[in-house]
Amino acid sequence: MRAIAVLVLWLFTALPTFAQTPDDGAKVRAVIADWYSRVGHAEADRPYLLMAPGGVDAGPGYAEIPDIPAAQRSAAAWSGPHINNELAAQALKFSYDIDVLKVDAHLAKAMVWERGYFYAYAAQQTYENAALAMFVLEKQADGRWLILAHQATSIGIPPTKVTTPMPDLHDLFYATVGKDRDPVTDAKAAKAN
């Protein structure tokens, strides 16, 4: 399955690019925005609806129960916790930039830089993780763009991509994930170290 995705991606990069229409470019951007909106929660909101028939998702993954009645699916397959590993769902704050977008009459390719911001209470500072995502989309007969292939890989952050200054997530952290922690105690411990 992964070999097919690599072949499709290789073929697409070897194809000549055609003129990109603003309308198709906007539609592709809207699908990507919808993808991040759907995977950006602890429980993903059916992002597979954005996949083209035969589409391949090689991203970090999200787990969700498909729309199959409980009596018709394996209890063993869906009995554990459902963890969304997408950076958009894991980060305290998430953003993305479409660095490259190529659109022709039938296919589109987007290279997306994902940024996830987290807060380290022991150091009392924000840090970031990044991923490089690639989307290949296919234009359907009805004019909709659907995702033919998606892959996201964690990546080191080059100096030109480091966020400066980092957002201050202190208050957001203690209002959400760190609501059971004492900010004063954490600040004192950070100064002591």
XYZ file of C-alpha atoms in Angstrom:
193
model
C 0.000 0.000 0.000
C 2.821 2.388 0.908
C 4.623 1.473 -2.331
C 1.554 2.585 -4.287
C 1.582 5.947 -2.483
C 5.284 6.410 -3.240
C 4.687 5.522 -6.897
C 1.788 7.992 -7.166
C 3.878 10.698 -5.535
C 6.859 9.984 -7.770
C 4.694 10.075 -10.887
C 3.073 13.303 -9.776
C 6.389 15.032 -9.194
C 7.552 13.905 -12.649
C 4.472 15.367 -14.374
C 4.713 18.814 -15.939
C 2.744 21.475 -14.097
C -0.120 23.245 -15.808
C -1.601 26.629 -15.090
C -3.142 26.824 -11.663
C -6.565 28.408 -11.562
C -7.315 30.577 -8.532
C -10.612 28.742 -8.019
C -8.974 25.290 -7.888
C -6.178 26.598 -5.673
C -8.749 27.984 -3.230
C -10.654 24.688 -3.230
C -7.478 22.714 -2.485
C -6.598 25.100 0.367
C -10.139 24.666 1.740
C -9.780 20.851 1.772
C -6.465 21.140 3.633
C -8.028 23.550 6.149
C -10.944 21.127 6.600
C -8.446 18.271 7.176
C -6.715 20.140 10.012
C -10.054 21.158 11.466
C -11.173 17.507 11.510
C -7.945 16.030 12.960
C -7.309 18.870 15.416
C -9.345 17.401 18.282
C -8.749 14.582 20.747
C -11.361 12.633 18.789
C -10.962 13.157 15.047
C -14.093 14.237 13.175
C -14.175 11.683 10.330
C -11.284 13.030 8.216
C -11.584 9.943 6.019
C -14.553 11.688 4.370
C -11.987 13.925 2.643
C -10.147 10.958 1.102
C -10.541 10.058 -2.559
C -11.544 6.490 -3.437
C -8.414 4.377 -2.984
C -6.688 7.188 -1.086
C -3.755 6.439 1.225
C -3.169 8.124 4.587
C 0.395 7.626 5.823
C 0.235 10.306 8.509
C 0.872 9.813 12.211
C -2.669 8.567 12.544
C -5.865 9.123 14.384
C -7.996 6.398 15.878
C -11.725 6.526 15.670
C -14.589 4.102 15.587
C -15.930 3.804 12.050
C -19.625 4.231 11.348
C -20.262 0.485 11.712
C -22.816 -0.766 14.232
C -21.182 -2.424 17.258
C -22.838 -5.764 16.460
C -21.131 -5.833 13.033
C -17.545 -5.011 14.032
C -14.890 -6.808 16.011
C -15.007 -5.956 19.718
C -11.272 -6.644 19.985
C -10.409 -4.197 17.212
C -12.195 -1.253 18.818
C -11.995 -1.942 22.537
C -8.900 0.133 23.420
C -8.432 3.864 23.853
C -8.649 5.975 20.714
C -5.595 8.221 20.537
C -5.178 10.948 17.957
C -1.461 11.230 17.121
C -1.812 14.133 14.694
C 0.271 17.156 15.724
C -2.844 19.311 15.334
C -4.513 17.314 18.124
C -1.509 16.911 20.419
C -0.272 20.516 20.501
C -1.480 23.150 22.923
C -1.491 25.564 19.982
C -1.232 24.546 16.310
C -0.621 26.360 13.046
C 0.344 25.382 9.530
C 1.734 27.046 6.408
C 1.317 25.792 2.869
C 4.862 26.226 1.550
C 4.315 24.759 -1.917
C 1.084 24.348 -3.841
C 1.018 23.009 -7.398
C -2.323 22.522 -9.095
C -3.054 21.229 -12.572
C -6.287 20.143 -14.221
C -6.577 16.837 -12.326
C -4.033 16.657 -9.520
C -2.680 18.966 -6.841
C 0.308 18.667 -4.549
C 0.793 20.649 -1.353
C 3.789 20.685 0.973
C 2.653 21.878 4.393
C 4.797 22.940 7.346
C 3.008 22.013 10.593
C 3.900 23.737 13.872
C 2.816 22.461 17.274
C 3.476 24.569 20.348
C 3.729 23.051 23.816
C 4.498 24.443 27.265
C 7.232 22.979 29.487
C 6.229 23.835 33.052
C 9.560 22.637 34.483
C 11.415 25.217 32.365
C 8.531 27.725 32.292
C 8.771 28.204 28.543
C 7.111 27.377 25.244
C 8.737 25.007 22.774
C 7.729 23.800 19.340
C 7.622 20.556 17.397
C 7.236 20.410 13.649
C 6.147 18.086 10.901
C 6.318 18.267 7.150
C 3.120 17.078 5.524
C 2.475 16.316 1.905
C -0.962 16.138 0.355
C -1.753 14.876 -3.137
C -5.309 15.701 -4.122
C -7.371 14.512 -7.056
C -10.148 16.473 -8.753
C -13.315 14.411 -8.871
C -15.801 14.348 -11.765
C -18.164 16.579 -9.751
C -15.447 19.241 -9.294
C -14.604 18.431 -5.646
C -10.980 17.972 -4.629
C -10.302 14.931 -2.427
C -7.088 13.680 -0.836
C -5.452 10.893 -2.808
C -2.397 10.616 -0.530
C -1.347 12.192 2.776
C 1.908 11.758 4.634
C 3.244 13.687 7.617
C 6.659 13.172 9.143
C 8.213 14.756 12.249
C 11.123 16.897 11.290
C 13.873 18.936 12.883
C 13.301 22.655 12.680
C 15.841 24.469 10.488
C 17.039 27.878 11.731
C 15.000 29.680 9.070
C 11.774 28.067 10.330
C 12.167 28.550 14.098
C 9.352 30.655 15.536
C 10.768 33.872 16.975
C 9.466 34.985 19.348
C 7.675 31.933 20.696
C 4.081 32.462 21.759
C 3.609 32.754 25.522
C 1.464 29.748 26.443
C 1.877 30.071 30.229
C -1.707 31.163 30.928
C -3.237 28.810 28.346
C -1.316 25.833 29.787
C -2.450 26.498 33.375
C -6.036 27.088 32.220
C -6.210 23.809 30.265
C -3.752 20.883 30.464
C -1.974 22.118 33.558
C -5.076 23.167 35.475
C -4.178 20.726 38.293
C -0.699 22.234 38.682
C 0.279 25.235 40.818
C 1.962 27.891 38.623
C 3.686 29.561 41.595
C 5.231 26.292 42.777
C 6.326 25.434 39.229
C 7.928 28.864 38.777
C 9.862 28.522 42.051
C 11.065 25.029 41.066
C 12.187 26.310 37.625
C 14.238 29.114 39.256
C 15.819 26.645 41.705
C 17.060 24.462 38.849
